[in-house]
Amino acid sequence: MNVALGMPSLPPPVLAPRRTSRKISVGKVDVGGDAPVSVQSMTTTPTTDINATLQQIAELTAAGCDIVRVAVPSADDAEALPAIAQKSQIPVIADIHFQPKYVFAAIDAGCAAVRVNPGNIKKFDDKVGEIAAAAKDAGVSLRIGVNAGSLDKRLLEKYGKPTPEALVDSAVWEASLFEEHDFHDFKISVKHNDPVVMVRAYELLAERGDWPLHLGVTEAGPAFQGTVKSSVAFGTLLSRGIGDTIRVSLSAPPVEEVKVGIQILQSLNLRERKLEIVSCPSCGRAQVDVYTLADKVTAGLEGMEVPLRVAVMGCVVNGPGEAREADLGVASGNGKGQIFVKGEVIKTVPEAEIVETLIEEAMRIAETMDEAPSGEPSVTVG
């Protein structure tokens, strides 16, 4: 019989409609409006090392990154921008601090966008008109990036510390300056290392205008801590429809940031789900080593692009039910495993053959899905 596989053809449910924001372009990627939530990261190589930077951008692109940011702290970095912007496969944002002259250099270099931090650029407000004119002429968008660690001194004196209200006041003030010059192609971020402060800041900012919003928990920390903090903050906001583009900030390789960001979006049905491993946490009922099984299946299917849900279950309580609900699954016990394809048991194999069998079946299903000419992919069982 034919059974449907993968995600349903109808749009998957989301927790809340997206907040209405205006749409801008970051090179070939639209941000805001009805555009999908995009994933960003930032290179860790010296921007002056053009080859190393382009290599890292290629790795980020392969991981699914939509937009990449590069640091421009010096004139030498600015000089490297034309080659990087021209050869990158995804839009490049120049990250500018301290010196306003590098904003203009980035625009002239052909960068898709420029991130400016009003809190630490010398006499930034005096340069807004020039920056707006240059960006408009070049078709370049901007990000007004307000950070708790570099908040304008005037606002620190007013509020005493980087409160949500202080971050939002800074962002709204700078936005108004650009809007006075009839420049509207910008998004805003109000980042803080505390997810609670960060979430509140974005909630307040979302109420103040229709600007597209870039989400980030700044200095989120090492991989585990940063993943948790970012997931909590992004999940809270995105589940309410707030957020148009995201960057997970981790003390880890940039590709890991992209993986986490994509997984957050997939978990909220804001991006098409690809491979998803459903596995039990194990317990005293488990009769197989679920941890090892799940790790080996995950490793064996790394890079699979089709929307496939694979259940790796270790006992007879929840195992059969979860395996039946998945596209492909195994319910293990008593030294063997029942292999399910979309609810149907297709075979029973010894425990030693479970991983190999799941990988083989997943590859077969993926091939069938790739060959499906149209509509929902299916495979014949039985």
Tab-separated table of C-alpha atoms in Angstrom:
chain	number	residue	atom	x	y	z
A	1	MET	CA	0.000	0.000	0.000
A	2	ASN	CA	1.082	3.596	-0.510
A	3	VAL	CA	1.658	5.710	2.586
A	4	ALA	CA	2.508	9.400	2.759
A	5	LEU	CA	5.869	10.398	4.187
A	6	GLY	CA	7.489	13.563	5.440
A	7	MET	CA	5.798	16.771	6.515
A	8	PRO	CA	2.165	17.291	5.456
A	9	SER	CA	1.424	19.300	2.323
A	10	LEU	CA	-0.638	21.836	4.269
A	11	PRO	CA	1.275	24.576	6.124
A	12	PRO	CA	2.187	23.242	9.569
A	13	PRO	CA	0.555	24.935	12.559
A	14	VAL	CA	2.374	27.720	14.387
A	15	LEU	CA	1.783	29.069	17.874
A	16	ALA	CA	0.941	32.605	16.750
A	17	PRO	CA	0.735	34.629	13.533
A	18	ARG	CA	3.860	36.572	12.632
A	19	ARG	CA	3.932	40.158	13.797
A	20	THR	CA	3.382	42.547	10.897
A	21	SER	CA	6.700	44.186	10.036
A	22	ARG	CA	7.909	45.959	6.954
A	23	LYS	CA	10.104	44.054	4.554
A	24	ILE	CA	13.677	44.994	3.742
A	25	SER	CA	16.331	43.325	1.611
A	26	VAL	CA	19.716	42.089	2.751
A	27	GLY	CA	21.140	41.360	-0.653
A	28	LYS	CA	19.133	38.461	-2.092
A	29	VAL	CA	17.520	37.651	1.276
A	30	ASP	CA	14.306	39.382	2.303
A	31	VAL	CA	13.830	40.131	5.988
A	32	GLY	CA	10.501	41.003	7.576
A	33	GLY	CA	7.022	41.078	6.095
A	34	ASP	CA	6.037	37.643	4.816
A	35	ALA	CA	9.644	36.505	4.352
A	36	PRO	CA	10.740	33.389	6.280
A	37	VAL	CA	12.708	33.949	9.483
A	38	SER	CA	16.362	33.855	8.399
A	39	VAL	CA	19.398	32.503	10.234
A	40	GLN	CA	22.588	34.508	10.589
A	41	SER	CA	26.061	33.892	11.969
A	42	MET	CA	29.383	35.708	12.125
A	43	THR	CA	32.825	34.675	10.965
A	44	THR	CA	35.552	34.188	13.562
A	45	THR	CA	38.474	34.462	11.149
A	46	PRO	CA	40.429	37.706	10.737
A	47	THR	CA	38.600	39.543	7.968
A	48	THR	CA	41.977	40.449	6.516
A	49	ASP	CA	42.548	36.744	5.811
A	50	ILE	CA	40.278	36.677	2.791
A	51	ASN	CA	40.741	33.001	1.933
A	52	ALA	CA	40.106	31.789	5.483
A	53	THR	CA	37.064	34.025	5.794
A	54	LEU	CA	35.609	32.825	2.503
A	55	GLN	CA	36.260	29.226	3.532
A	56	GLN	CA	34.337	29.754	6.768
A	57	ILE	CA	31.527	31.473	4.871
A	58	ALA	CA	31.356	28.448	2.553
A	59	GLU	CA	31.053	26.150	5.584
A	60	LEU	CA	28.301	28.337	7.023
A	61	THR	CA	26.496	28.362	3.684
A	62	ALA	CA	26.640	24.573	3.516
A	63	ALA	CA	25.182	24.393	7.044
A	64	GLY	CA	22.162	26.466	5.984
A	65	CYS	CA	23.195	29.969	7.024
A	66	ASP	CA	21.262	32.680	5.166
A	67	ILE	CA	23.293	35.789	6.023
A	68	VAL	CA	26.831	36.210	7.367
A	69	ARG	CA	28.439	39.059	9.282
A	70	VAL	CA	32.142	39.940	9.232
A	71	ALA	CA	34.009	42.207	11.647
A	72	VAL	CA	35.545	45.423	10.352
A	73	PRO	CA	37.636	46.924	13.177
A	74	SER	CA	40.428	48.363	10.985
A	75	ALA	CA	41.274	49.851	7.603
A	76	ASP	CA	42.896	46.573	6.559
A	77	ASP	CA	39.616	44.749	7.245
A	78	ALA	CA	37.720	47.323	5.203
A	79	GLU	CA	40.098	46.776	2.292
A	80	ALA	CA	39.299	43.053	2.319
A	81	LEU	CA	35.541	43.598	2.053
A	82	PRO	CA	35.200	43.919	-1.755
A	83	ALA	CA	36.710	40.483	-2.408
A	84	ILE	CA	34.671	38.854	0.372
A	85	ALA	CA	31.380	40.495	-0.641
A	86	GLN	CA	31.903	39.559	-4.288
A	87	LYS	CA	32.807	35.907	-3.730
A	88	SER	CA	30.479	35.017	-0.847
A	89	GLN	CA	27.494	32.872	-1.810
A	90	ILE	CA	25.323	34.492	0.841
A	91	PRO	CA	24.815	38.196	1.674
A	92	VAL	CA	27.611	39.765	3.720
A	93	ILE	CA	26.972	42.268	6.510
A	94	ALA	CA	29.856	44.468	7.647
A	95	ASP	CA	29.998	44.879	11.424
A	96	ILE	CA	31.089	48.425	12.264
A	97	HIS	CA	32.084	49.933	15.583
A	98	PHE	CA	33.902	53.120	16.638
A	99	GLN	CA	34.815	54.593	13.218
A	100	PRO	CA	32.003	55.903	10.984
A	101	LYS	CA	34.345	55.974	7.975
A	102	TYR	CA	34.205	52.193	7.802
A	103	VAL	CA	30.432	52.375	7.280
A	104	PHE	CA	31.023	54.180	4.012
A	105	ALA	CA	33.857	51.822	3.092
A	106	ALA	CA	31.553	48.828	3.582
A	107	ILE	CA	28.856	50.388	1.426
A	108	ASP	CA	31.389	51.139	-1.323
A	109	ALA	CA	32.735	47.564	-1.050
A	110	GLY	CA	29.398	46.097	-2.103
A	111	CYS	CA	28.315	44.605	1.210
A	112	ALA	CA	24.640	43.693	1.309
A	113	ALA	CA	24.130	45.473	4.625
A	114	VAL	CA	25.972	47.257	7.413
A	115	ARG	CA	25.489	46.765	11.138
A	116	VAL	CA	26.040	49.966	13.097
A	117	ASN	CA	26.211	50.303	16.866
A	118	PRO	CA	25.144	53.864	17.726
A	119	GLY	CA	26.418	53.514	21.277
A	120	ASN	CA	30.087	53.300	20.347
A	121	ILE	CA	30.461	55.073	16.989
A	122	LYS	CA	31.953	58.533	17.361
A	123	LYS	CA	29.408	61.314	16.790
A	124	PHE	CA	27.097	58.794	15.133
A	125	ASP	CA	23.998	60.987	15.245
A	126	ASP	CA	25.839	63.667	13.258
A	127	LYS	CA	26.606	61.132	10.519
A	128	VAL	CA	23.115	59.678	10.120
A	129	GLY	CA	22.209	61.854	7.135
A	130	GLU	CA	25.359	60.937	5.222
A	131	ILE	CA	25.008	57.254	6.053
A	132	ALA	CA	21.349	57.223	5.006
A	133	ALA	CA	22.139	58.901	1.672
A	134	ALA	CA	25.039	56.567	0.896
A	135	ALA	CA	23.059	53.457	1.811
A	136	LYS	CA	20.014	54.549	-0.180
A	137	ASP	CA	22.105	55.297	-3.286
A	138	ALA	CA	23.781	51.870	-3.071
A	139	GLY	CA	20.623	49.904	-2.214
A	140	VAL	CA	22.214	48.761	1.033
A	141	SER	CA	20.195	48.076	4.173
A	142	LEU	CA	21.329	48.694	7.736
A	143	ARG	CA	20.942	47.135	11.151
A	144	ILE	CA	20.732	49.416	14.148
A	145	GLY	CA	22.338	47.182	16.742
A	146	VAL	CA	21.868	48.277	20.339
A	147	ASN	CA	23.856	46.266	22.893
A	148	ALA	CA	23.665	46.299	26.669
A	149	GLY	CA	27.460	46.394	26.862
A	150	SER	CA	27.807	49.491	24.693
A	151	LEU	CA	24.733	51.563	25.467
A	152	ASP	CA	24.862	55.297	24.899
A	153	LYS	CA	26.230	57.018	28.024
A	154	ARG	CA	23.306	59.420	28.106
A	155	LEU	CA	20.869	56.553	28.513
A	156	LEU	CA	23.028	54.821	31.102
A	157	GLU	CA	22.934	58.013	33.155
A	158	LYS	CA	19.152	58.222	32.765
A	159	TYR	CA	18.292	54.611	33.603
A	160	GLY	CA	21.284	53.606	35.722
A	161	LYS	CA	21.827	50.347	33.815
A	162	PRO	CA	20.851	48.703	30.496
A	163	THR	CA	17.189	48.120	31.285
A	164	PRO	CA	14.746	46.997	28.581
A	165	GLU	CA	13.418	50.545	28.467
A	166	ALA	CA	16.920	51.965	27.995
A	167	LEU	CA	17.679	49.594	25.118
A	168	VAL	CA	14.395	50.409	23.417
A	169	ASP	CA	14.756	54.174	23.881
A	170	SER	CA	18.172	54.003	22.229
A	171	ALA	CA	16.873	51.987	19.272
A	172	VAL	CA	13.767	54.125	18.724
A	173	TRP	CA	15.806	57.328	18.888
A	174	GLU	CA	18.274	56.156	16.255
A	175	ALA	CA	15.453	54.814	14.082
A	176	SER	CA	13.754	58.198	14.182
A	177	LEU	CA	16.928	59.913	12.987
A	178	PHE	CA	17.097	57.691	9.902
A	179	GLU	CA	13.384	58.109	9.270
A	180	GLU	CA	13.819	61.895	9.362
A	181	HIS	CA	16.065	61.407	6.327
A	182	ASP	CA	13.405	59.226	4.667
A	183	PHE	CA	15.512	56.103	5.087
A	184	HIS	CA	13.551	53.031	6.144
A	185	ASP	CA	15.641	50.076	4.962
A	186	PHE	CA	16.857	48.977	8.360
A	187	LYS	CA	16.170	46.375	10.994
A	188	ILE	CA	16.766	46.723	14.726
A	189	SER	CA	18.253	44.570	17.461
A	190	VAL	CA	18.263	45.208	21.218
A	191	LYS	CA	20.563	42.548	22.636
A	192	HIS	CA	21.257	41.629	26.235
A	193	ASN	CA	22.974	38.644	27.847
A	194	ASP	CA	20.001	38.053	30.174
A	195	PRO	CA	17.155	36.343	28.283
A	196	VAL	CA	14.525	37.890	30.558
A	197	VAL	CA	15.756	41.440	29.903
A	198	MET	CA	16.222	40.684	26.212
A	199	VAL	CA	12.710	39.272	25.782
A	200	ARG	CA	11.126	42.246	27.520
A	201	ALA	CA	13.126	44.683	25.387
A	202	TYR	CA	11.932	43.076	22.154
A	203	GLU	CA	8.346	42.973	23.409
A	204	LEU	CA	8.481	46.710	24.082
A	205	LEU	CA	10.207	47.422	20.782
A	206	ALA	CA	7.645	45.404	18.813
A	207	GLU	CA	4.922	47.660	20.238
A	208	ARG	CA	6.671	50.859	19.156
A	209	GLY	CA	6.865	50.356	15.386
A	210	ASP	CA	6.826	47.990	12.428
A	211	TRP	CA	10.588	47.675	12.037
A	212	PRO	CA	11.874	44.192	11.198
A	213	LEU	CA	13.626	42.769	14.259
A	214	HIS	CA	16.882	40.817	14.498
A	215	LEU	CA	16.872	38.579	17.582
A	216	GLY	CA	19.957	37.836	19.626
A	217	VAL	CA	21.054	37.031	23.156
A	218	THR	CA	24.463	38.640	23.188
A	219	GLU	CA	27.400	36.886	24.874
A	220	ALA	CA	25.120	33.897	25.472
A	221	GLY	CA	28.066	31.762	26.596
A	222	PRO	CA	29.546	28.324	25.852
A	223	ALA	CA	27.667	25.927	23.584
A	224	PHE	CA	25.382	24.288	26.149
A	225	GLN	CA	24.525	27.405	28.157
A	226	GLY	CA	24.245	29.589	25.066
A	227	THR	CA	21.979	27.114	23.327
A	228	VAL	CA	19.631	26.984	26.299
A	229	LYS	CA	19.537	30.760	26.763
A	230	SER	CA	19.000	31.437	23.072
A	231	SER	CA	16.367	28.711	22.730
A	232	VAL	CA	14.406	30.057	25.699
A	233	ALA	CA	14.552	33.663	24.516
A	234	PHE	CA	13.951	32.995	20.821
A	235	GLY	CA	11.250	30.444	21.540
A	236	THR	CA	9.397	32.910	23.747
A	237	LEU	CA	9.484	35.682	21.146
A	238	LEU	CA	9.041	33.636	17.987
A	239	SER	CA	6.106	31.751	19.525
A	240	ARG	CA	4.426	35.143	19.838
A	241	GLY	CA	5.253	36.075	16.247
A	242	ILE	CA	8.078	38.461	17.170
A	243	GLY	CA	11.314	38.163	15.201
A	244	ASP	CA	12.326	38.263	11.538
A	245	THR	CA	15.939	37.071	11.590
A	246	ILE	CA	18.059	35.433	14.295
A	247	ARG	CA	21.647	34.862	15.344
A	248	VAL	CA	22.536	32.376	18.060
A	249	SER	CA	25.687	33.712	19.761
A	250	LEU	CA	27.825	30.852	21.076
A	251	SER	CA	31.390	30.479	22.281
A	252	ALA	CA	31.656	27.709	19.711
A	253	PRO	CA	32.364	27.317	15.972
A	254	PRO	CA	29.948	29.448	13.904
A	255	VAL	CA	28.493	26.387	12.168
A	256	GLU	CA	27.163	25.280	15.563
A	257	GLU	CA	25.307	28.596	15.843
A	258	VAL	CA	23.613	27.897	12.529
A	259	LYS	CA	22.650	24.355	13.508
A	260	VAL	CA	21.033	25.586	16.725
A	261	GLY	CA	19.256	28.429	14.954
A	262	ILE	CA	17.825	26.158	12.292
A	263	GLN	CA	16.692	23.644	14.896
A	264	ILE	CA	14.905	26.375	16.857
A	265	LEU	CA	13.009	27.453	13.746
A	266	GLN	CA	12.173	23.883	12.768
A	267	SER	CA	10.924	23.117	16.271
A	268	LEU	CA	8.468	26.018	15.978
A	269	ASN	CA	7.404	25.069	12.429
A	270	LEU	CA	8.939	28.299	11.148
A	271	ARG	CA	11.216	26.376	8.789
A	272	GLU	CA	10.589	23.122	6.980
A	273	ARG	CA	11.694	20.240	9.129
A	274	LYS	CA	14.398	18.055	7.667
A	275	LEU	CA	15.690	15.002	9.472
A	276	GLU	CA	14.256	14.723	12.988
A	277	ILE	CA	15.359	12.022	15.399
A	278	VAL	CA	12.747	11.125	18.036
A	279	SER	CA	14.421	9.082	20.765
A	280	CYS	CA	13.469	8.213	24.316
A	281	PRO	CA	15.546	9.449	27.279
A	282	SER	CA	15.916	5.848	28.415
A	283	CYS	CA	14.796	4.489	31.776
A	284	GLY	CA	14.777	1.293	33.775
A	285	ARG	CA	12.410	-0.277	31.242
A	286	ALA	CA	14.901	0.042	28.363
A	287	GLN	CA	16.289	-3.239	27.132
A	288	VAL	CA	18.785	-1.717	24.680
A	289	ASP	CA	21.396	1.038	24.800
A	290	VAL	CA	19.175	3.827	23.455
A	291	TYR	CA	21.901	6.472	23.753
A	292	THR	CA	24.272	4.581	21.478
A	293	LEU	CA	21.511	3.637	19.038
A	294	ALA	CA	20.324	7.250	18.701
A	295	ASP	CA	23.880	8.595	18.319
A	296	LYS	CA	24.775	6.052	15.633
A	297	VAL	CA	21.575	6.640	13.663
A	298	THR	CA	22.056	10.403	13.881
A	299	ALA	CA	25.652	10.117	12.666
A	300	GLY	CA	24.675	7.742	9.870
A	301	LEU	CA	21.980	10.088	8.566
A	302	GLU	CA	23.927	13.333	8.936
A	303	GLY	CA	23.337	15.626	5.994
A	304	MET	CA	20.001	14.096	4.970
A	305	GLU	CA	17.875	16.868	3.481
A	306	VAL	CA	14.465	15.225	3.113
A	307	PRO	CA	11.766	15.830	5.770
A	308	LEU	CA	11.977	12.545	7.640
A	309	ARG	CA	11.031	11.757	11.245
A	310	VAL	CA	12.906	8.745	12.650
A	311	ALA	CA	11.957	7.258	16.041
A	312	VAL	CA	14.568	5.318	18.017
A	313	MET	CA	12.762	3.770	20.972
A	314	GLY	CA	14.081	1.447	23.661
A	315	CYS	CA	11.138	-0.276	25.323
A	316	VAL	CA	7.723	-1.796	24.730
A	317	VAL	CA	5.745	0.871	26.632
A	318	ASN	CA	5.973	3.951	24.395
A	319	GLY	CA	8.160	2.420	21.705
A	320	PRO	CA	5.578	0.917	19.333
A	321	GLY	CA	3.309	3.964	19.510
A	322	GLU	CA	6.101	6.454	18.823
A	323	ALA	CA	7.556	4.253	16.075
A	324	ARG	CA	4.159	4.046	14.384
A	325	GLU	CA	3.749	7.838	14.434
A	326	ALA	CA	7.137	8.427	12.807
A	327	ASP	CA	7.963	8.030	9.135
A	328	LEU	CA	10.519	5.418	10.131
A	329	GLY	CA	11.108	3.901	13.544
A	330	VAL	CA	12.255	1.058	15.700
A	331	ALA	CA	10.742	-0.354	18.879
A	332	SER	CA	13.490	-2.313	20.620
A	333	GLY	CA	13.427	-5.045	23.236
A	334	ASN	CA	14.485	-8.598	24.012
A	335	GLY	CA	17.525	-8.336	21.800
A	336	LYS	CA	15.648	-7.339	18.660
A	337	GLY	CA	13.908	-4.437	17.047
A	338	GLN	CA	10.663	-4.046	15.138
A	339	ILE	CA	11.171	-1.717	12.174
A	340	PHE	CA	8.198	0.480	11.302
A	341	VAL	CA	7.607	2.487	8.129
A	342	LYS	CA	4.708	4.904	8.543
A	343	GLY	CA	2.910	2.761	11.066
A	344	GLU	CA	3.511	-0.611	9.441
A	345	VAL	CA	5.934	-3.233	10.776
A	346	ILE	CA	8.071	-4.193	7.787
A	347	LYS	CA	10.553	-6.490	9.536
A	348	THR	CA	12.067	-7.577	12.830
A	349	VAL	CA	15.864	-7.586	13.085
A	350	PRO	CA	18.447	-8.567	15.728
A	351	GLU	CA	19.648	-5.715	17.948
A	352	ALA	CA	23.047	-5.721	16.228
A	353	GLU	CA	21.365	-4.914	12.901
A	354	ILE	CA	19.040	-2.113	14.058
A	355	VAL	CA	21.295	0.816	13.153
A	356	GLU	CA	22.263	-0.595	9.760
A	357	THR	CA	18.638	-1.392	8.935
A	358	LEU	CA	17.339	2.044	9.948
A	359	ILE	CA	19.983	3.778	7.862
A	360	GLU	CA	19.265	1.570	4.853
A	361	GLU	CA	15.522	2.139	5.117
A	362	ALA	CA	15.992	5.877	5.576
A	363	MET	CA	18.148	6.045	2.453
A	364	ARG	CA	15.587	4.033	0.508
A	365	ILE	CA	12.767	6.279	1.677
A	366	ALA	CA	14.785	9.421	0.889
A	367	GLU	CA	15.446	8.155	-2.625
A	368	THR	CA	11.735	7.472	-3.115
A	369	MET	CA	10.877	10.949	-1.851
A	370	ASP	CA	13.431	12.592	-4.153
A	371	GLU	CA	11.939	10.734	-7.111
A	372	ALA	CA	8.345	11.726	-6.345
A	373	PRO	CA	7.291	14.000	-9.257
A	374	SER	CA	4.822	16.124	-7.319
A	375	GLY	CA	2.598	16.277	-4.274
A	376	GLU	CA	3.302	14.523	-1.010
A	377	PRO	CA	6.077	11.914	-1.216
A	378	SER	CA	5.076	8.297	-0.630
A	379	VAL	CA	6.522	4.841	-0.431
A	380	THR	CA	5.017	1.416	-0.954
A	381	VAL	CA	4.949	-0.887	2.086
A	382	GLY	CA	4.085	-4.573	2.188
